[in-house]
Amino acid sequence: MKTGPTPSPLTPADAEIGPKPPLRRFHQARWDEPLLFELGTPGERGVLPPLSQVPADVVLPDGLRRAAPPALPELSQPQVLRHYLRLSQENLGADFNVDVGQGTCTMKYSPKVNDRFVRDPKVAGLHPLQDERTVQGVLEIMYRLEGLLKEISGMDRFSLQPGAGSAAIYTNVAMIRAYFAARGEAETRDEVITTIFSHPSNAACAKTAGFKVITLYPDADGYPDIEALRRAVGPRTAALLITNPEDTGLFNPRIEEFVRIVHEAGGLCAYDQANANGILGITRARDTGFDLCHFNLHKTFSTPHACGGPAAGACGVSAELAPYLPTPTVEFDGTRYRLDDDRPESIGKIRPFYGVVPNLVRAYAWIMSLGGAGLREAAEVAVLNNNYLMAKVLQIRGASVPYAPGRPRVEQVRYSWEKLAEETGVHSEDIGVRAADFGTHYWTSHHPYIVPEPMTLEPTESYSRAELDEYAAILAEVAREAYEDPETVRTAPHRSTVHRAREDVLDDPATWAVTWRAYRRKVLGG
Amino acid sequence: MRIGLVVNPVAGLGGRVGLKGSDGADVQEKARALGATPHAAERAALALAELRSRIGGPFTVPTAGGPMGEDAVLDAGLIPDVRYRPGDPTTAADTVRAAAALAPHADLLLFAGGDGTARDVLDAVGASVPVLGVPTGVKMHSAVFGATPRAAGEAAALMAAGGVRIRDAEVMDLDEDAVRDGRVSARLYGHVRVPDVPVRVQQRKVGGTVTDPSSVRGIAAALAERLGPSELLVLGPGTTMRAVANALGADVPLMGVNVLAGSGTVVAADVAAAELEALAGTTPAWIAVTPIGGQGFLFGRGNQQISPAVLRAAGRDRLAVAATEAKLASLGGRPLLVDTGDEDLDADLRGHLPVLTGHGRFAMYPVR
């Protein structure tokens, strides 16, 4: 029987049973904010740009000259600042919310101080066509960053030129193709093996590069099926492309055996370290026997994600594959840094110039600020946060973790709301939209859709225990609503600037408007 | 849009008391004696309640009298429009007559029951009206049911909102007496038309719904590339295989096993085992089959014409198993199943098979 003080009649009843921590009374700001192009007054100026340094007698060819001056908005600096501050309040910006629901697209704190390095004119003012004698500093940063990544992964060489994610995977696949072409096996080794819970980009990139793709499904324990691997390998095997831990959050305990089986068949092994957030300083790709690997600097090394934009990747290879790295590489002779373009076996350029230098600088700064012990601690805290959150989510009615139930996960978990959906008719996507009403982010990056009603959470090391408690409390509240008042969840959002977006419009190229010009043409009909 | 409802009140009666089905008055009587109570109407009402919550109400539902729909419609706060009065007790013939009476008055006919009910509805309405099952039976091997009663209601609401395609779906026929003896014996009974709402799998545009046309075209192209000019392509039944035939320029019946030549011409349609054995015994043949969605049977259900002799003549290397990734996902991690009637052959087929999921794309998938 419950003992203790009798609640005062003045205490609201729900103070005893209400969600803990209390959910914040979030409401997105609603500004009737005009478009930037609709603001301002003709002739108004925010900044006076410096005069052109081009001598007056230089005449540009006609093809490069504008017919008319550009139609730029004309407004003062404070107006611009207010405009963007208002816009930032009308969405769930990363600086406002606990965005562990970004799923596989790791969101972690990008220290603001690193942006000061990037904004420094010494970095911001660099031009990719400068003589290499005048860019020694940034070449040194790249060279040192390569050294750090070599140490973190055990690999022998890195290229920092590729973009991250698919661009990095494609770089690895291109090197694998070049390697077998050089050995006269391009025709016979035409199969790439991957797993269903590896990032789908692995299959897609291999296919794009001309390989056949064989996908392994999980065994009864939720791990990639090793018997299927044994059946899949053979003289046609070019490579294994595998994410580990996979997007289920499970680390393949037989990964060394996987590598050995593929090597014995004459294939290469490429480690997709998109989920490296939980293994830094704990395992190394090369020590497991991998021939290639890549990091997404925008995930693991705390640089902006940038939504398909200027993300930076890093591809690492063993000495045997180093000749195929993209060109140029950064070399150091003890005195000077130089770009080496004289690489006859290289797969060539993957991106223009050096890659995304600002993100390379941020990643370098982040690693240097943490040091070796700090990297490992970041990984350990990410794993701890993830399993702490999992323990809380599993207490919520309707939530479950398919595949290997009861086992701890590494740095993320793919949950399922299947039970809740069956019992209430409320889907994972509805829960995500309703979560926005409480000021938190929950996206839908759960590809491939093998887990029914998926939800993927990846808390990283950046979130406090209080924030994780709040996130779990929000999910619990939304789940309770789904059972008691499903209509509220299904008709969410209720506290946002705009109502639910129409996905058919987002998915249809005929209605995309990614620029002002496109918006004018497609939406305004101008 | 008018949505009709027919309920098989005894569907599922045997399940909770371990009778593996509810076909026949004897079994139903036995089930009641064991303490079973009907719950089909209750589950049908749940589907209607979900439908009502999504499209608003109350609205009129063409249905059959009493326990065959009227009660469930009233339970869900909707208005029954009774078009058929069943006898007491109700029989399978009542389901057939009720469905036939409702079909002209519905744009979608919901039926609550299991595989047996699906067969009766198919007999009654054929392809004249799209149907969708509210799962209340013991066995639901047919690919015509919502994953849950609520999911069925949701699919109906999506269809009412417009823009949902209609596709063919498989109705399975399971021999309950055989199941009670410990044998599973199912065959493909036919096809009905259902709204194409993949309710088992999270619905979001990921390029992989149940009838993903680009995957099927990729599968067809991959099969065509393998097929030598003097080889035959034996296509099993099912919508995926018919789409493959269409992509190769041939039109074949949905049911049964069909044989194409390398040129895409139809050599034989809806063949029997003996005819197929004669063809495959003289000309090298590829055997292409797709597992039954949600269930996973590869051989021994609905395609018994592809006999052990045909499979042996082709050889394991000329066996092409094809399925879209969404179809594999619908198995929820369960293996593919074989029951060719030849235990040695079944043993040979077990293990892992490469399943063609698109052009140049395979899943290495377990077979049991």
mmCIF file of C-alpha atoms in Angstrom, chain A residues 191 196 200 203-204 207 211-218 225 227-229 231-232 403 418 421-430 443-444 447-454 486-487 490 503-504 507, chain B residues 46 49-50 53-54 147-151 154 158 199-206 225 316-317 324-326 328-330 332-333 350-355 357-366 368:
data_model
loop_
_atom_site.group_PDB
_atom_site.id
_atom_site.type_symbol
_atom_site.label_atom_id
_atom_site.label_comp_id
_atom_site.label_asym_id
_atom_site.label_seq_id
_atom_site.Cartn_x
_atom_site.Cartn_y
_atom_site.Cartn_z
ATOM 1 C CA GLU A 191 29.367 -8.937 -58.496
ATOM 2 C CA ILE A 196 19.802 -5.250 -46.629
ATOM 3 C CA PRO A 200 21.005 1.407 -49.722
ATOM 4 C CA ALA A 203 23.747 -1.284 -53.594
ATOM 5 C CA ALA A 204 22.857 1.735 -55.698
ATOM 6 C CA LYS A 207 24.792 -0.916 -59.613
ATOM 7 C CA PHE A 211 28.196 -4.320 -60.960
ATOM 8 C CA LYS A 212 25.530 -6.874 -60.229
ATOM 9 C CA VAL A 213 24.361 -6.593 -56.645
ATOM 10 C CA ILE A 214 23.655 -9.439 -54.237
ATOM 11 C CA THR A 215 21.932 -8.452 -51.014
ATOM 12 C CA LEU A 216 22.146 -10.568 -47.851
ATOM 13 C CA TYR A 217 19.169 -10.681 -45.502
ATOM 14 C CA PRO A 218 19.437 -11.053 -41.730
ATOM 15 C CA ASP A 225 23.376 -14.239 -42.710
ATOM 16 C CA GLU A 227 25.524 -18.858 -44.747
ATOM 17 C CA ALA A 228 24.036 -16.590 -47.385
ATOM 18 C CA LEU A 229 27.433 -14.930 -47.723
ATOM 19 C CA ARG A 231 26.574 -19.063 -50.930
ATOM 20 C CA ALA A 232 26.985 -15.670 -52.572
ATOM 21 C CA TYR A 403 15.761 -8.173 -34.806
ATOM 22 C CA GLU A 418 3.868 -1.867 -35.780
ATOM 23 C CA ALA A 421 -0.263 1.114 -35.754
ATOM 24 C CA GLU A 422 -2.223 -2.123 -35.673
ATOM 25 C CA GLU A 423 -4.017 -1.147 -32.497
ATOM 26 C CA THR A 424 -4.670 2.511 -33.205
ATOM 27 C CA GLY A 425 -4.354 3.149 -36.940
ATOM 28 C CA VAL A 426 -1.686 5.773 -36.188
ATOM 29 C CA HIS A 427 1.472 5.393 -38.286
ATOM 30 C CA SER A 428 5.107 6.134 -37.590
ATOM 31 C CA GLU A 429 4.921 9.145 -39.866
ATOM 32 C CA ASP A 430 1.953 10.543 -37.905
ATOM 33 C CA TRP A 443 12.390 12.340 -39.620
ATOM 34 C CA THR A 444 11.732 9.296 -41.745
ATOM 35 C CA HIS A 447 15.421 2.965 -45.682
ATOM 36 C CA PRO A 448 14.942 0.251 -46.665
ATOM 37 C CA TYR A 449 11.394 -0.145 -45.369
ATOM 38 C CA ILE A 450 11.848 -3.686 -44.096
ATOM 39 C CA VAL A 451 10.955 -2.867 -40.510
ATOM 40 C CA PRO A 452 7.233 -2.098 -40.399
ATOM 41 C CA GLU A 453 6.284 1.347 -39.084
ATOM 42 C CA PRO A 454 9.937 2.236 -38.519
ATOM 43 C CA PRO A 486 -5.800 9.051 -32.317
ATOM 44 C CA GLU A 487 -7.451 11.867 -34.222
ATOM 45 C CA ARG A 490 -3.420 11.962 -37.240
ATOM 46 C CA GLU A 503 4.398 14.796 -50.378
ATOM 47 C CA ASP A 504 3.104 14.337 -53.891
ATOM 48 C CA ASP A 507 8.043 14.146 -55.122
ATOM 49 C CA LEU B 46 -13.543 -2.018 -35.906
ATOM 50 C CA ALA B 49 -15.048 2.593 -37.163
ATOM 51 C CA GLU B 50 -11.582 3.261 -38.598
ATOM 52 C CA SER B 53 -12.994 8.212 -38.374
ATOM 53 C CA ARG B 54 -11.115 8.898 -41.592
ATOM 54 C CA ALA B 147 -2.942 -6.600 -42.064
ATOM 55 C CA THR B 148 -5.457 -5.790 -39.330
ATOM 56 C CA PRO B 149 -9.136 -4.762 -39.251
ATOM 57 C CA ARG B 150 -8.066 -1.145 -38.794
ATOM 58 C CA ALA B 151 -5.655 -1.385 -41.715
ATOM 59 C CA GLU B 154 -7.747 2.659 -43.570
ATOM 60 C CA LEU B 158 -7.668 5.822 -48.932
ATOM 61 C CA VAL B 199 -0.821 -1.967 -45.619
ATOM 62 C CA ARG B 200 1.693 -4.492 -44.343
ATOM 63 C CA VAL B 201 4.600 -2.242 -45.158
ATOM 64 C CA GLN B 202 4.951 1.358 -44.144
ATOM 65 C CA GLN B 203 3.555 3.400 -46.952
ATOM 66 C CA ARG B 204 5.929 5.983 -48.188
ATOM 67 C CA LYS B 205 7.267 6.623 -51.621
ATOM 68 C CA VAL B 206 10.452 4.569 -51.648
ATOM 69 C CA GLU B 225 18.842 -11.527 -71.245
ATOM 70 C CA ARG B 316 18.973 -25.765 -60.285
ATOM 71 C CA ASP B 317 21.019 -23.362 -62.410
ATOM 72 C CA THR B 324 10.323 -7.436 -55.710
ATOM 73 C CA GLU B 325 12.029 -6.274 -52.514
ATOM 74 C CA ALA B 326 8.620 -5.231 -51.206
ATOM 75 C CA LEU B 328 10.317 -10.124 -49.721
ATOM 76 C CA ALA B 329 9.623 -7.499 -47.061
ATOM 77 C CA SER B 330 6.046 -8.744 -46.823
ATOM 78 C CA GLY B 332 8.574 -10.331 -42.407
ATOM 79 C CA GLY B 333 11.849 -12.264 -42.313
ATOM 80 C CA ARG B 350 16.726 -25.673 -49.357
ATOM 81 C CA GLY B 351 19.493 -23.391 -48.195
ATOM 82 C CA HIS B 352 19.950 -20.032 -49.859
ATOM 83 C CA LEU B 353 18.732 -19.078 -53.296
ATOM 84 C CA PRO B 354 19.544 -15.939 -55.254
ATOM 85 C CA VAL B 355 16.211 -14.180 -55.721
ATOM 86 C CA THR B 357 14.772 -8.453 -57.301
ATOM 87 C CA GLY B 358 15.478 -6.261 -60.325
ATOM 88 C CA HIS B 359 17.860 -5.964 -63.232
ATOM 89 C CA GLY B 360 21.248 -7.149 -61.978
ATOM 90 C CA ARG B 361 19.984 -7.220 -58.412
ATOM 91 C CA PHE B 362 19.631 -10.271 -56.231
ATOM 92 C CA ALA B 363 18.713 -11.095 -52.668
ATOM 93 C CA MET B 364 20.402 -14.137 -51.178
ATOM 94 C CA TYR B 365 17.355 -15.511 -49.395
ATOM 95 C CA PRO B 366 16.817 -18.630 -47.268
ATOM 96 C CA ARG B 368 13.084 -24.008 -46.111
#
